Each structure stands twice: as structure tokens, then as C-alpha cells.
PDB file of C-alpha atoms and ligand atoms in Angstrom:
ATOM      1  CA  MET A  19      82.956  26.348 -79.637  1.00 89.00           C
ATOM      2  CA  ASP A  20      86.530  26.075 -78.542  1.00 84.00           C
ATOM      3  CA  PHE A  21      86.781  26.353 -74.769  1.00 86.00           C
ATOM      4  CA  THR A  22      89.681  25.121 -72.669  1.00 85.00           C
ATOM      5  CA  GLY A  23      89.912  24.279 -68.978  1.00 90.00           C
ATOM      6  CA  LEU A  24      87.099  23.180 -66.682  1.00 93.00           C
ATOM      7  CA  PHE A  25      83.624  23.903 -68.026  1.00 96.00           C
ATOM      8  CA  GLU A  26      82.332  24.682 -64.514  1.00 94.00           C
ATOM      9  CA  GLU A  27      84.510  27.803 -64.493  1.00 91.00           C
ATOM     10  CA  VAL A  28      83.413  28.885 -67.991  1.00 93.00           C
ATOM     11  CA  SER A  29      79.799  28.192 -67.033  1.00 95.00           C
ATOM     12  CA  GLU A  30      79.748  30.846 -64.288  1.00 93.00           C
ATOM     13  CA  THR A  31      81.008  33.509 -66.705  1.00 93.00           C
ATOM     14  CA  LEU A  32      78.463  32.474 -69.326  1.00 94.00           C
ATOM     15  CA  LYS A  33      75.642  32.610 -66.798  1.00 93.00           C
ATOM     16  CA  ALA A  34      76.566  36.156 -65.744  1.00 95.00           C
ATOM     17  CA  LEU A  35      76.940  37.264 -69.353  1.00 95.00           C
ATOM     18  CA  ALA A  36      73.599  35.719 -70.333  1.00 96.00           C
ATOM     19  CA  GLU A  37      71.863  37.595 -67.526  1.00 95.00           C
ATOM     20  CA  ALA A  38      73.495  40.918 -68.364  1.00 97.00           C
ATOM     21  CA  GLU A  39      72.878  40.629 -72.112  1.00 96.00           C
ATOM     22  CA  GLU A  40      69.459  38.892 -71.892  1.00 95.00           C
ATOM     23  CA  VAL A  41      70.748  35.923 -73.861  1.00 96.00           C
ATOM     24  CA  GLY A  42      68.053  33.322 -74.688  1.00 96.00           C
ATOM     25  CA  LYS A  43      70.216  30.307 -75.504  1.00 97.00           C
ATOM     26  CA  ILE A  44      73.804  29.241 -74.819  1.00 97.00           C
ATOM     27  CA  ILE A  45      75.292  26.684 -77.205  1.00 97.00           C
ATOM     28  CA  VAL A  46      78.481  24.742 -76.454  1.00 97.00           C
ATOM     29  CA  TYR A  47      80.435  22.470 -78.812  1.00 97.00           C
ATOM     30  CA  THR A  48      82.494  19.907 -76.930  1.00 96.00           C
ATOM     31  CA  PRO A  49      84.561  16.730 -77.430  1.00 95.00           C
ATOM     32  CA  PRO A  50      83.338  13.458 -75.827  1.00 95.00           C
ATOM     33  CA  GLU A  51      85.595  13.667 -72.767  1.00 95.00           C
ATOM     34  CA  LYS A  52      83.921  16.937 -71.668  1.00 95.00           C
ATOM     35  CA  ARG A  53      80.303  15.712 -71.864  1.00 96.00           C
ATOM     36  CA  GLN A  54      80.047  14.935 -68.162  1.00 97.00           C
ATOM     37  CA  GLU A  55      81.172  18.452 -67.226  1.00 97.00           C
ATOM     38  CA  LEU A  56      78.414  19.962 -69.350  1.00 97.00           C
ATOM     39  CA  GLU A  57      75.765  17.654 -67.883  1.00 97.00           C
ATOM     40  CA  THR A  58      76.840  18.562 -64.355  1.00 97.00           C
ATOM     41  CA  CYS A  59      76.251  22.228 -65.205  1.00 97.00           C
ATOM     42  CA  GLY A  60      72.683  21.491 -66.351  1.00 97.00           C
ATOM     43  CA  TYR A  61      73.295  21.613 -70.114  1.00 98.00           C
ATOM     44  CA  ILE A  62      71.305  19.277 -72.383  1.00 97.00           C
ATOM     45  CA  GLU A  63      72.761  17.383 -75.332  1.00 98.00           C
ATOM     46  CA  GLU A  64      70.902  18.371 -78.524  1.00 98.00           C
ATOM     47  CA  GLY A  65      72.963  16.588 -81.151  1.00 98.00           C
ATOM     48  CA  THR A  66      76.336  15.480 -82.461  1.00 98.00           C
ATOM     49  CA  ILE A  67      78.569  16.229 -85.418  1.00 98.00           C
ATOM     50  CA  LYS A  68      80.410  13.123 -86.483  1.00 97.00           C
ATOM     51  CA  GLY A  69      84.149  13.498 -87.035  1.00 96.00           C
ATOM     52  CA  TYR A  70      84.094  17.243 -86.306  1.00 96.00           C
ATOM     53  CA  TYR A  71      87.390  17.322 -84.357  1.00 95.00           C
ATOM     54  CA  ALA A  72      89.827  15.705 -86.810  1.00 93.00           C
ATOM     55  CA  GLY A  73      87.726  12.544 -86.914  1.00 91.00           C
ATOM     56  CA  LYS A  74      86.523  12.730 -83.285  1.00 94.00           C
ATOM     57  CA  ASP A  75      82.825  13.432 -82.662  1.00 96.00           C
ATOM     58  CA  CYS A  76      81.551  16.758 -81.368  1.00 97.00           C
ATOM     59  CA  TYR A  77      78.649  16.999 -78.912  1.00 98.00           C
ATOM     60  CA  ILE A  78      76.413  20.053 -78.996  1.00 98.00           C
ATOM     61  CA  PHE A  79      75.001  21.035 -75.623  1.00 98.00           C
ATOM     62  CA  SER A  80      72.577  23.863 -74.847  1.00 98.00           C
ATOM     63  CA  ILE A  81      70.957  25.653 -71.976  1.00 98.00           C
ATOM     64  CA  TYR A  82      68.062  28.124 -72.220  1.00 97.00           C
ATOM     65  CA  PRO A  83      68.278  31.069 -69.798  1.00 96.00           C
ATOM     66  CA  GLU A  84      64.998  32.192 -71.428  1.00 95.00           C
ATOM     67  CA  ASN A  85      62.647  29.193 -70.989  1.00 95.00           C
ATOM     68  CA  SER A  86      60.407  29.946 -73.980  1.00 95.00           C
ATOM     69  CA  ARG A  87      63.439  29.780 -76.302  1.00 96.00           C
ATOM     70  CA  GLY A  88      63.732  26.043 -75.551  1.00 96.00           C
ATOM     71  CA  ILE A  89      60.217  25.230 -76.790  1.00 96.00           C
ATOM     72  CA  SER A  90      59.905  24.196 -80.404  1.00 95.00           C
ATOM     73  CA  PHE A  91      56.805  25.499 -82.248  1.00 92.00           C
ATOM     74  CA  TYR A  92      56.776  22.987 -85.089  1.00 95.00           C
ATOM     75  CA  LYS A  93      58.059  19.785 -83.500  1.00 96.00           C
ATOM     76  CA  GLU A  94      55.406  17.506 -85.061  1.00 97.00           C
ATOM     77  CA  LYS A  95      55.833  18.785 -88.606  1.00 97.00           C
ATOM     78  CA  GLU A  96      59.619  18.593 -88.244  1.00 98.00           C
ATOM     79  CA  ASN A  97      59.428  15.028 -86.886  1.00 98.00           C
ATOM     80  CA  GLN A  98      57.281  14.042 -89.883  1.00 98.00           C
ATOM     81  CA  ILE A  99      59.879  15.461 -92.278  1.00 98.00           C
ATOM     82  CA  ILE A 100      62.606  13.398 -90.575  1.00 97.00           C
ATOM     83  CA  GLU A 101      60.405  10.298 -90.628  1.00 96.00           C
ATOM     84  CA  SER A 102      59.855  10.603 -94.381  1.00 95.00           C
ATOM     85  CA  CYS A 103      63.580  11.266 -94.942  1.00 95.00           C
ATOM     86  CA  LEU A 104      64.519   8.149 -92.970  1.00 91.00           C
ATOM     87  CA  LYS A 105      61.980   6.016 -94.875  1.00 88.00           C
ATOM     88  CA  LYS A 106      63.467   7.226 -98.137  1.00 79.00           C
ATOM     89  CA  ASP A 107      66.982   6.583 -96.815  1.00 70.00           C
ATOM     90  CA  ARG A 108      66.085   2.981 -95.927  1.00 73.00           C
ATOM     91  CA  LYS A 109      64.800   2.450 -99.481  1.00 71.00           C
ATOM     92  CA  ILE A 110      68.000   3.908-100.978  1.00 70.00           C
ATOM     93  CA  GLY A 111      70.075   1.783 -98.589  1.00 67.00           C
ATOM     94  CA  LYS A 112      68.331  -1.356 -99.837  1.00 66.00           C
ATOM     95  CA  THR A 113      68.962  -0.423-103.457  1.00 65.00           C
ATOM     96  CA  ARG A 114      72.633   0.226-102.705  1.00 62.00           C
ATOM     97  CA  GLN A 115      72.997  -3.122-100.932  1.00 61.00           C
ATOM     98  CA  LYS A 116      71.297  -4.922-103.816  1.00 61.00           C
ATOM     99  CA  ASP A 117      73.582  -3.240-106.329  1.00 55.00           C
ATOM    100  CA  ARG A 118      76.671  -4.085-104.317  1.00 54.00           C
ATOM    101  CA  GLY A 119      75.538  -7.670-103.802  1.00 50.00           C
ATOM    102  CA  PHE A 120      75.142  -8.362-107.491  1.00 48.00           C
ATOM    103  CA  ARG A 121      78.053  -6.129-108.478  1.00 44.00           C
ATOM    104  CA  LYS A 122      75.807  -4.265-110.901  1.00 42.00           C
ATOM    105  CA  LYS A 123      78.391  -1.683-111.890  1.00 45.00           C
ATOM    106  CA  GLU A 124      76.243  -0.587-114.797  1.00 43.00           C
ATOM    107  CA  SER A 125      73.405   0.378-112.569  1.00 43.00           C
ATOM    108  CA  TRP A 126      75.761   2.734-110.653  1.00 40.00           C
ATOM    109  CA  LYS A 127      76.885   4.227-113.938  1.00 43.00           C
ATOM    110  CA  LYS A 128      73.288   4.732-114.984  1.00 47.00           C
ATOM    111  CA  GLN A 129      72.476   6.373-111.655  1.00 46.00           C
ATOM    112  CA  LYS A 130      75.389   8.778-112.064  1.00 47.00           C
ATOM    113  CA  GLU A 131      74.321   9.629-115.597  1.00 47.00           C
ATOM    114  CA  LYS A 132      70.758  10.177-114.429  1.00 54.00           C
ATOM    115  CA  LYS A 133      71.976  12.687-111.874  1.00 60.00           C
ATOM    116  CA  ARG A 134      74.003  14.692-114.383  1.00 75.00           C
ATOM    117  CA  LEU A 135      72.688  18.160-115.189  1.00 87.00           C
ATOM    118  CA  SER A 136      71.138  18.814-118.568  1.00 91.00           C
ATOM    119  CA  GLU A 137      73.160  20.941-120.996  1.00 92.00           C
ATOM    120  CA  GLU A 138      71.429  24.225-120.251  1.00 96.00           C
ATOM    121  CA  TYR A 139      72.977  24.215-116.746  1.00 98.00           C
ATOM    122  CA  THR A 140      76.611  24.918-115.834  1.00 97.00           C
ATOM    123  CA  LEU A 141      78.055  24.071-112.426  1.00 98.00           C
ATOM    124  CA  ARG A 142      81.202  25.987-111.441  1.00 98.00           C
ATOM    125  CA  PRO A 143      83.011  27.598-108.481  1.00 98.00           C
ATOM    126  CA  ALA A 144      81.984  31.188-107.780  1.00 98.00           C
ATOM    127  CA  VAL A 145      84.570  33.878-108.555  1.00 98.00           C
ATOM    128  CA  GLN A 146      84.877  37.449-107.271  1.00 97.00           C
ATOM    129  CA  ALA A 147      82.961  38.791-110.290  1.00 98.00           C
ATOM    130  CA  ASP A 148      79.898  36.774-109.153  1.00 98.00           C
ATOM    131  CA  ALA A 149      79.660  38.484-105.750  1.00 98.00           C
ATOM    132  CA  THR A 150      77.179  41.188-106.786  1.00 98.00           C
ATOM    133  CA  ALA A 151      74.729  38.745-108.366  1.00 98.00           C
ATOM    134  CA  MET A 152      75.122  36.325-105.448  1.00 98.00           C
ATOM    135  CA  ALA A 153      74.372  39.051-102.900  1.00 98.00           C
ATOM    136  CA  VAL A 154      71.214  40.016-104.819  1.00 98.00           C
ATOM    137  CA  LEU A 155      70.100  36.384-104.965  1.00 98.00           C
ATOM    138  CA  TYR A 156      70.678  35.813-101.262  1.00 97.00           C
ATOM    139  CA  ARG A 157      68.899  39.080-100.432  1.00 96.00           C
ATOM    140  CA  GLU A 158      65.867  37.933-102.414  1.00 95.00           C
ATOM    141  CA  GLY A 159      66.028  34.388-101.000  1.00 94.00           C
ATOM    142  CA  PHE A 160      66.360  35.127 -97.287  1.00 93.00           C
ATOM    143  CA  GLN A 161      64.683  37.987 -95.443  1.00 89.00           C
ATOM    144  CA  MET A 162      67.073  37.304 -92.575  1.00 91.00           C
ATOM    145  CA  TYR A 163      70.066  34.966 -92.274  1.00 93.00           C
ATOM    146  CA  PRO A 164      72.685  34.249 -89.583  1.00 92.00           C
ATOM    147  CA  ALA A 165      75.504  35.455 -91.880  1.00 95.00           C
ATOM    148  CA  PRO A 166      75.374  38.687 -93.982  1.00 96.00           C
ATOM    149  CA  LEU A 167      75.136  36.875 -97.314  1.00 97.00           C
ATOM    150  CA  HIS A 168      73.331  39.865 -98.809  1.00 96.00           C
ATOM    151  CA  MET A 169      76.559  41.891 -98.519  1.00 97.00           C
ATOM    152  CA  GLU A 170      78.952  41.707-101.433  1.00 98.00           C
ATOM    153  CA  ASN A 171      81.920  42.497 -99.161  1.00 98.00           C
ATOM    154  CA  TYR A 172      81.155  39.566 -96.894  1.00 98.00           C
ATOM    155  CA  LEU A 173      80.989  37.210 -99.886  1.00 98.00           C
ATOM    156  CA  LEU A 174      84.279  38.529-101.283  1.00 98.00           C
ATOM    157  CA  LYS A 175      86.003  38.199 -97.913  1.00 98.00           C
ATOM    158  CA  THR A 176      84.799  34.651 -97.229  1.00 98.00           C
ATOM    159  CA  MET A 177      85.467  33.561-100.823  1.00 97.00           C
ATOM    160  CA  ASP A 178      89.029  34.697-100.290  1.00 95.00           C
ATOM    161  CA  SER A 179      89.487  32.707 -97.096  1.00 95.00           C
ATOM    162  CA  ASN A 180      87.802  29.502 -95.935  1.00 95.00           C
ATOM    163  CA  VAL A 181      84.539  29.318 -97.888  1.00 98.00           C
ATOM    164  CA  LEU A 182      84.097  27.540-101.196  1.00 98.00           C
ATOM    165  CA  TYR A 183      80.990  28.691-103.061  1.00 98.00           C
ATOM    166  CA  LEU A 184      79.704  26.606-105.952  1.00 98.00           C
ATOM    167  CA  LEU A 185      76.920  27.767-108.205  1.00 98.00           C
ATOM    168  CA  ILE A 186      74.756  26.607-111.098  1.00 98.00           C
ATOM    169  CA  GLU A 187      73.993  28.936-113.980  1.00 98.00           C
ATOM    170  CA  LYS A 188      71.256  28.676-116.590  1.00 98.00           C
ATOM    171  CA  HIS A 189      71.731  30.776-119.708  1.00 95.00           C
ATOM    172  CA  GLY A 190      74.332  32.847-117.841  1.00 95.00           C
ATOM    173  CA  LYS A 191      72.107  33.545-114.799  1.00 97.00           C
ATOM    174  CA  ILE A 192      72.800  32.059-111.360  1.00 98.00           C
ATOM    175  CA  VAL A 193      69.929  29.789-110.343  1.00 98.00           C
ATOM    176  CA  SER A 194      71.352  27.798-107.421  1.00 98.00           C
ATOM    177  CA  ILE A 195      74.166  28.272-104.857  1.00 98.00           C
ATOM    178  CA  ALA A 196      75.686  26.358-101.950  1.00 98.00           C
ATOM    179  CA  SER A 197      78.895  26.682 -99.987  1.00 98.00           C
ATOM    180  CA  ALA A 198      81.308  24.712 -97.827  1.00 98.00           C
ATOM    181  CA  GLU A 199      82.778  26.462 -94.812  1.00 98.00           C
ATOM    182  CA  MET A 200      86.055  24.640 -94.351  1.00 98.00           C
ATOM    183  CA  ASP A 201      88.085  24.228 -91.185  1.00 96.00           C
ATOM    184  CA  PRO A 202      91.468  22.904 -92.324  1.00 95.00           C
ATOM    185  CA  LYS A 203      92.633  22.539 -88.692  1.00 93.00           C
ATOM    186  CA  THR A 204      90.015  19.875 -87.936  1.00 93.00           C
ATOM    187  CA  GLY A 205      89.372  18.524 -91.428  1.00 95.00           C
ATOM    188  CA  SER A 206      85.628  19.137 -91.135  1.00 97.00           C
ATOM    189  CA  ALA A 207      83.434  21.331 -93.310  1.00 98.00           C
ATOM    190  CA  GLU A 208      79.908  22.696 -93.001  1.00 98.00           C
ATOM    191  CA  ILE A 209      77.776  22.672 -96.131  1.00 98.00           C
ATOM    192  CA  THR A 210      75.589  25.725 -95.910  1.00 98.00           C
ATOM    193  CA  ASP A 211      74.009  28.773 -97.627  1.00 98.00           C
ATOM    194  CA  CYS A 212      71.911  26.541 -99.922  1.00 98.00           C
ATOM    195  CA  LEU A 213      69.508  28.358-102.203  1.00 98.00           C
ATOM    196  CA  THR A 214      67.718  27.633-105.479  1.00 98.00           C
ATOM    197  CA  VAL A 215      65.569  30.269-107.173  1.00 98.00           C
ATOM    198  CA  PRO A 216      61.852  29.374-106.906  1.00 97.00           C
ATOM    199  CA  SER A 217      61.380  28.684-110.640  1.00 98.00           C
ATOM    200  CA  GLU A 218      64.166  26.053-110.636  1.00 98.00           C
ATOM    201  CA  ARG A 219      63.299  24.169-107.452  1.00 97.00           C
ATOM    202  CA  GLY A 220      62.688  20.423-107.392  1.00 96.00           C
ATOM    203  CA  LYS A 221      64.997  19.755-110.365  1.00 96.00           C
ATOM    204  CA  GLY A 222      67.830  18.293-108.304  1.00 96.00           C
ATOM    205  CA  LEU A 223      70.076  21.376-108.461  1.00 98.00           C
ATOM    206  CA  ILE A 224      70.910  21.620-104.774  1.00 98.00           C
ATOM    207  CA  LYS A 225      71.722  17.919-104.663  1.00 98.00           C
ATOM    208  CA  GLU A 226      74.151  18.393-107.554  1.00 98.00           C
ATOM    209  CA  LEU A 227      75.844  21.268-105.724  1.00 98.00           C
ATOM    210  CA  ILE A 228      76.126  19.373-102.423  1.00 98.00           C
ATOM    211  CA  ALA A 229      77.568  16.325-104.213  1.00 97.00           C
ATOM    212  CA  ALA A 230      80.065  18.555-106.070  1.00 98.00           C
ATOM    213  CA  LEU A 231      81.113  20.283-102.825  1.00 98.00           C
ATOM    214  CA  GLU A 232      81.677  16.898-101.195  1.00 97.00           C
ATOM    215  CA  LYS A 233      83.804  15.757-104.107  1.00 96.00           C
ATOM    216  CA  GLU A 234      85.962  18.865-103.785  1.00 97.00           C
ATOM    217  CA  LEU A 235      86.246  18.420 -99.997  1.00 97.00           C
ATOM    218  CA  SER A 236      87.323  14.805-100.462  1.00 96.00           C
ATOM    219  CA  ALA A 237      89.939  15.895-102.991  1.00 96.00           C
ATOM    220  CA  ARG A 238      91.235  18.374-100.393  1.00 96.00           C
ATOM    221  CA  ASN A 239      91.421  15.523 -97.840  1.00 95.00           C
ATOM    222  CA  PHE A 240      88.634  16.752 -95.573  1.00 96.00           C
ATOM    223  CA  LEU A 241      87.401  13.995 -93.268  1.00 95.00           C
ATOM    224  CA  SER A 242      83.845  14.977 -92.554  1.00 96.00           C
ATOM    225  CA  SER A 243      81.034  17.062 -93.883  1.00 98.00           C
ATOM    226  CA  TYR A 244      77.934  18.212 -92.010  1.00 98.00           C
ATOM    227  CA  THR A 245      75.098  20.666 -92.217  1.00 98.00           C
ATOM    228  CA  LEU A 246      72.821  22.508 -89.838  1.00 98.00           C
ATOM    229  CA  CYS A 247      69.695  22.900 -91.973  1.00 97.00           C
ATOM    230  CA  ARG A 248      66.224  24.332 -91.452  1.00 97.00           C
ATOM    231  CA  ALA A 249      64.160  21.641 -89.735  1.00 98.00           C
ATOM    232  CA  SER A 250      60.936  22.839 -91.383  1.00 96.00           C
ATOM    233  CA  SER A 251      62.210  22.696 -94.983  1.00 96.00           C
ATOM    234  CA  SER A 252      61.394  19.346 -96.630  1.00 96.00           C
ATOM    235  CA  GLY A 253      63.600  19.947 -99.658  1.00 96.00           C
ATOM    236  CA  ILE A 254      66.874  20.542 -97.857  1.00 98.00           C
ATOM    237  CA  ASN A 255      66.383  17.634 -95.418  1.00 98.00           C
ATOM    238  CA  ILE A 256      65.445  15.268 -98.253  1.00 97.00           C
ATOM    239  CA  ALA A 257      68.500  16.389-100.216  1.00 97.00           C
ATOM    240  CA  PHE A 258      70.949  15.516 -97.424  1.00 97.00           C
ATOM    241  CA  ALA A 259      69.138  12.271 -96.540  1.00 97.00           C
ATOM    242  CA  SER A 260      69.174  11.046-100.113  1.00 94.00           C
ATOM    243  CA  LEU A 261      72.882  11.858-100.429  1.00 96.00           C
ATOM    244  CA  GLY A 262      73.650   9.410 -97.604  1.00 95.00           C
ATOM    245  CA  TYR A 263      73.874  11.811 -94.656  1.00 97.00           C
ATOM    246  CA  THR A 264      72.895  10.644 -91.152  1.00 97.00           C
ATOM    247  CA  TYR A 265      70.465  12.639 -89.023  1.00 97.00           C
ATOM    248  CA  THR A 266      72.135  13.338 -85.660  1.00 98.00           C
ATOM    249  CA  GLY A 267      69.939  15.779 -83.796  1.00 98.00           C
ATOM    250  CA  ARG A 268      67.955  19.010 -83.713  1.00 98.00           C
ATOM    251  CA  LEU A 269      68.997  22.378 -82.290  1.00 98.00           C
ATOM    252  CA  VAL A 270      65.875  24.130 -81.003  1.00 98.00           C
ATOM    253  CA  LYS A 271      65.337  27.777 -82.018  1.00 97.00           C
ATOM    254  CA  ASN A 272      68.962  28.002 -83.024  1.00 97.00           C
ATOM    255  CA  CYS A 273      69.230  30.430 -85.932  1.00 94.00           C
ATOM    256  CA  ARG A 274      67.446  33.557 -87.018  1.00 92.00           C
ATOM    257  CA  ILE A 275      66.255  32.934 -90.558  1.00 90.00           C
ATOM    258  CA  GLU A 276      63.346  34.620 -92.297  1.00 80.00           C
ATOM    259  CA  SER A 277      60.989  35.886 -89.614  1.00 76.00           C
ATOM    260  CA  GLY A 278      62.484  34.479 -86.404  1.00 90.00           C
ATOM    261  CA  PHE A 279      64.369  31.719 -84.614  1.00 95.00           C
ATOM    262  CA  GLU A 280      64.145  28.346 -86.351  1.00 96.00           C
ATOM    263  CA  ASP A 281      64.996  24.782 -85.316  1.00 98.00           C
ATOM    264  CA  MET A 282      67.983  23.359 -87.188  1.00 98.00           C
ATOM    265  CA  ASN A 283      68.554  19.675 -87.977  1.00 98.00           C
ATOM    266  CA  ILE A 284      72.054  18.220 -88.027  1.00 98.00           C
ATOM    267  CA  TRP A 285      73.036  15.853 -90.855  1.00 98.00           C
ATOM    268  CA  CYS A 286      76.564  14.378 -91.078  1.00 98.00           C
ATOM    269  CA  ARG A 287      78.668  12.285 -93.372  1.00 97.00           C
ATOM    270  CA  MET A 288      82.199  10.922 -93.066  1.00 96.00           C
ATOM    271  CA  LEU A 289      83.880  11.671 -96.392  1.00 94.00           C
ATOM    272  CA  SER A 290      86.485   8.959 -96.014  1.00 75.00           C
ATOM    273  CA  GLU A 291      83.620   6.381 -96.073  1.00 59.00           C
ATOM    274  CA  GLU A 292      82.571   7.864 -99.412  1.00 50.00           C
ATOM    275  CA  LYS A 293      86.050   7.253-100.794  1.00 49.00           C
ATOM    276  CA  LEU A 294      85.827   3.613 -99.667  1.00 42.00           C
ATOM    277  CA  THR A 295      82.388   3.233-101.293  1.00 45.00           C
ATOM    278  CA  GLU A 296      83.669   4.627-104.582  1.00 46.00           C
ATOM    279  CA  GLU A 297      86.559   2.176-104.554  1.00 40.00           C
TER     280      GLU A 297
HETATM  281  C1  COA B   6      65.791  23.954 -99.951  1.00 70.15           C
HETATM  282  C2  COA B   6      66.184  24.258-101.388  1.00 70.15           C
HETATM  283  C3  COA B   6      67.606  24.837-101.384  1.00 70.15           C
HETATM  284  C4  COA B   6      66.135  22.968-102.216  1.00 70.15           C
HETATM  285  O1  COA B   6      66.674  23.242-103.502  1.00 70.15           O
HETATM  286  P1  COA B   6      66.257  22.385-104.820  1.00 70.15           P
HETATM  287  O2  COA B   6      67.239  22.709-105.880  1.00 70.15           O
HETATM  288  O3  COA B   6      64.833  22.598-105.121  1.00 70.15           O
HETATM  289  O4  COA B   6      66.465  20.930-104.269  1.00 70.15           O
HETATM  290  P2  COA B   6      66.511  19.588-105.153  1.00 70.15           P
HETATM  291  O5  COA B   6      65.686  19.779-106.394  1.00 70.15           O
HETATM  292  O6  COA B   6      67.942  19.192-105.304  1.00 70.15           O
HETATM  293  O7  COA B   6      65.715  18.612-104.223  1.00 70.15           O
HETATM  294  C5  COA B   6      66.253  17.816-103.226  1.00 70.15           C
HETATM  295  C6  COA B   6      65.218  16.780-102.863  1.00 70.15           C
HETATM  296  O8  COA B   6      64.136  17.392-102.147  1.00 70.15           O
HETATM  297  C7  COA B   6      62.903  17.211-102.828  1.00 70.15           C
HETATM  298  N1  COA B   6      62.189  18.456-102.658  1.00 70.15           N
HETATM  299  C8  COA B   6      62.578  19.675-103.098  1.00 70.15           C
HETATM  300  N2  COA B   6      61.680  20.609-102.684  1.00 70.15           N
HETATM  301  C9  COA B   6      60.736  19.937-101.973  1.00 70.15           C
HETATM  302  C10 COA B   6      59.553  20.338-101.297  1.00 70.15           C
HETATM  303  N3  COA B   6      59.163  21.614-101.249  1.00 70.15           N
HETATM  304  N4  COA B   6      58.824  19.376-100.667  1.00 70.15           N
HETATM  305  C11 COA B   6      59.213  18.089-100.688  1.00 70.15           C
HETATM  306  N5  COA B   6      60.335  17.649-101.320  1.00 70.15           N
HETATM  307  C12 COA B   6      61.065  18.554-101.963  1.00 70.15           C
HETATM  308  C13 COA B   6      63.281  16.910-104.254  1.00 70.15           C
HETATM  309  O9  COA B   6      62.289  16.164-104.917  1.00 70.15           O
HETATM  310  C14 COA B   6      64.549  16.109-104.086  1.00 70.15           C
HETATM  311  O10 COA B   6      64.205  14.785-103.688  1.00 70.15           O
HETATM  312  P3  COA B   6      64.933  13.478-104.309  1.00 70.15           P
HETATM  313  O11 COA B   6      66.177  13.293-103.479  1.00 70.15           O
HETATM  314  O12 COA B   6      63.949  12.403-104.131  1.00 70.15           O
HETATM  315  O13 COA B   6      65.267  13.774-105.726  1.00 70.15           O
HETATM  316  C15 COA B   6      65.192  25.291-102.025  1.00 70.15           C
HETATM  317  O14 COA B   6      63.885  24.834-101.795  1.00 70.15           O
HETATM  318  C16 COA B   6      65.350  26.698-101.460  1.00 70.15           C
HETATM  319  O15 COA B   6      66.140  27.489-101.979  1.00 70.15           O
HETATM  320  N6  COA B   6      64.605  27.052-100.386  1.00 70.15           N
HETATM  321  C17 COA B   6      64.671  28.381 -99.770  1.00 70.15           C
HETATM  322  C18 COA B   6      66.000  28.629 -99.093  1.00 70.15           C
HETATM  323  C19 COA B   6      66.266  27.626 -97.983  1.00 70.15           C
HETATM  324  O16 COA B   6      65.429  27.407 -97.106  1.00 70.15           O
HETATM  325  N7  COA B   6      67.464  27.030 -97.998  1.00 70.15           N
HETATM  326  C20 COA B   6      67.853  26.034 -97.011  1.00 70.15           C
HETATM  327  C21 COA B   6      68.629  26.658 -95.924  1.00 70.15           C
HETATM  328  S1  COA B   6      69.081  25.464 -94.686  1.00 70.15           S
END
């Protein structure tokens, strides 16, 4: 994710390591000026993260020492999800343009009010005292996850450093959580760890949390926000699409979630654009 020097030299080490450790996939994050070096070494570009390096785009390249790891099982279903997200996005885009054109400020106000949570829900930042309940929720929500969210200690440690967790409570019980993993050096943040309990799904909770995280990131002068989300989950893709994120690629069999490796879609948004839109 942060290599220096010529990639050709790094590539030889990676190759040897992959063979020794039976690694199935090698993933490299790189700035635009290094793309050619990656291509020369046989790596394939899978996607981009806009504004990842202090406003400069990041290119994600991969190579699959284990061939089967590079073959997606659910490509068609995942393409359909993206297609329906993009259709929805075009519709929203038209509505936004129309509103801007006629300067219908009221309609924006109404939209904001419509999005607001009903009184039984409370949205707030997570505090250390929430860690036990959060760990239980994550344990119930994900059989397997790339980060140990089911461990209270991990939550406490990350909460204390670079991760902002926001949650929604209903009658004092946590029903939805999401986080932003912030990199203050680059000004980019990954929105991740999204979960809503089954009984509260489809009520717009995760969208509220993502929007609130973005607002906080903007206030902290972060430049860009992105997510790597499960390509086979309609809800999470629809949420990012309808919040104005751009789809910028798919990472095949990238993360171990639930029962095995899953494809992850990349969605990005420049937060400075959001500030301009609000003005
Ligand atoms: C994905 C998940 C977090 C969505 O949470 P949620 O609170 O139900 O999401 P929202 O209600 O804010 O819905 C977001 C959008 O997706 C739609 N949606 C939600 N679930 C959907 C589903 N199963 N199928 C189709 N659309 C769905 C909603 O209608 C909404 O669309 P809108 O923008 O038109 O209003 C939730 O389903 C979940 O916890 N899943 C299991 C954990 C998981 O996979 N997390 C994602 C990790 S990347």
C-alpha cells in the first residue's frame, strides 16, 4: 500500500513470498505515475480510489498467483446490482439538476427533513462503554470479517486512534453501526464496518450513518471518502450510490467475509465537492 522505489524490485520479493506462503492474491495500491511499472510486471488494474493520496487518485492493481482466486463466482448478479444502482443514480442526478435549475430551495429542505430519523432513534458517536455491545452485534452480524470487530479490545483500540464509529440506538439498544477509518496524512477516509440488525433493515439507517460520517469528515477537512463494499449486497451498494458516490471498480475475491472470499466494489466521493454543492 505504500511502497517506494522501483516496483520491479519489489515485485521479485513479492513473487518469492507468495510462492513460499501460498498467497492467492497480491494487491498493490499505487499513484498514477507508477501504473506503467505495475503493468510491466503483469499486474492488472482492478479499480481506483479518487483523491486517496491527498487529492491524487490511487490505482489498485492485482495479480493472482493462484489462478482460481482471480475468477469471480457471482459476476452476473454483481453486475446487475451495479446496473440498478447506476439507473437509480441517473434518476437522482436528474432530480438534483432540476432542483438546481429552478432554485427550488424548499425541495432540498423537504428532502433533508424526509431523511431525518424518527424520534425513537438516536444517532451518536460510539464511546468506550459501547464496545461490549458493539462486539456482540458484530459477532452476530458477521461470521467472519477482515478485521476482528467481534473483539472488544480491538474496538477500544481503534476508537482511541484513527477510527470514528457512529451508531444508531432505538430505545437504548444499538441497531445500526458504521465507521470511518481516517488517514490524516492523506486526507482520505474509508467508510466501513456497516451493519444494521435484521429487524431494522430497509429503514434508511445505514444511509443516515454514512451521511453523518461524511459530515464529520468534511468538518475535519478530509478531502475524500470511499468504501470497499460487498459486491453481492444490494443494500450497501444502493446506499452509497444514492448518496452520490461513484462506482470505480471491483476487487475480485478480495476479502474474507462470512463463508469465504468475496468480491468488493469500490465507491468514492470527493468531500470538497459536497461542500461546494451545499454552498
Ligand atoms: C447492508 C446493510 C448495512 C444495509 O443497511 P440498512 O440500514 O438496511 O440500509 P438502508 O435502509 O439505509 O438502505 C439503503 C438503501 O438500500 C436499499 N436496500 C436495503 N436493503 C436492501 C435489499 N436487501 N435489497 C435491495 N435494496 C435494499 C434501501 O431501500 C435503501 O434504498 P434507497 O436509497 O432507495 O432508500 C444491511 O443490510 C446489513 O447489515 N447487512 C449485513 C451486513 C453487511 O453485509 N454489511 C455490509 C458490509 S460491506
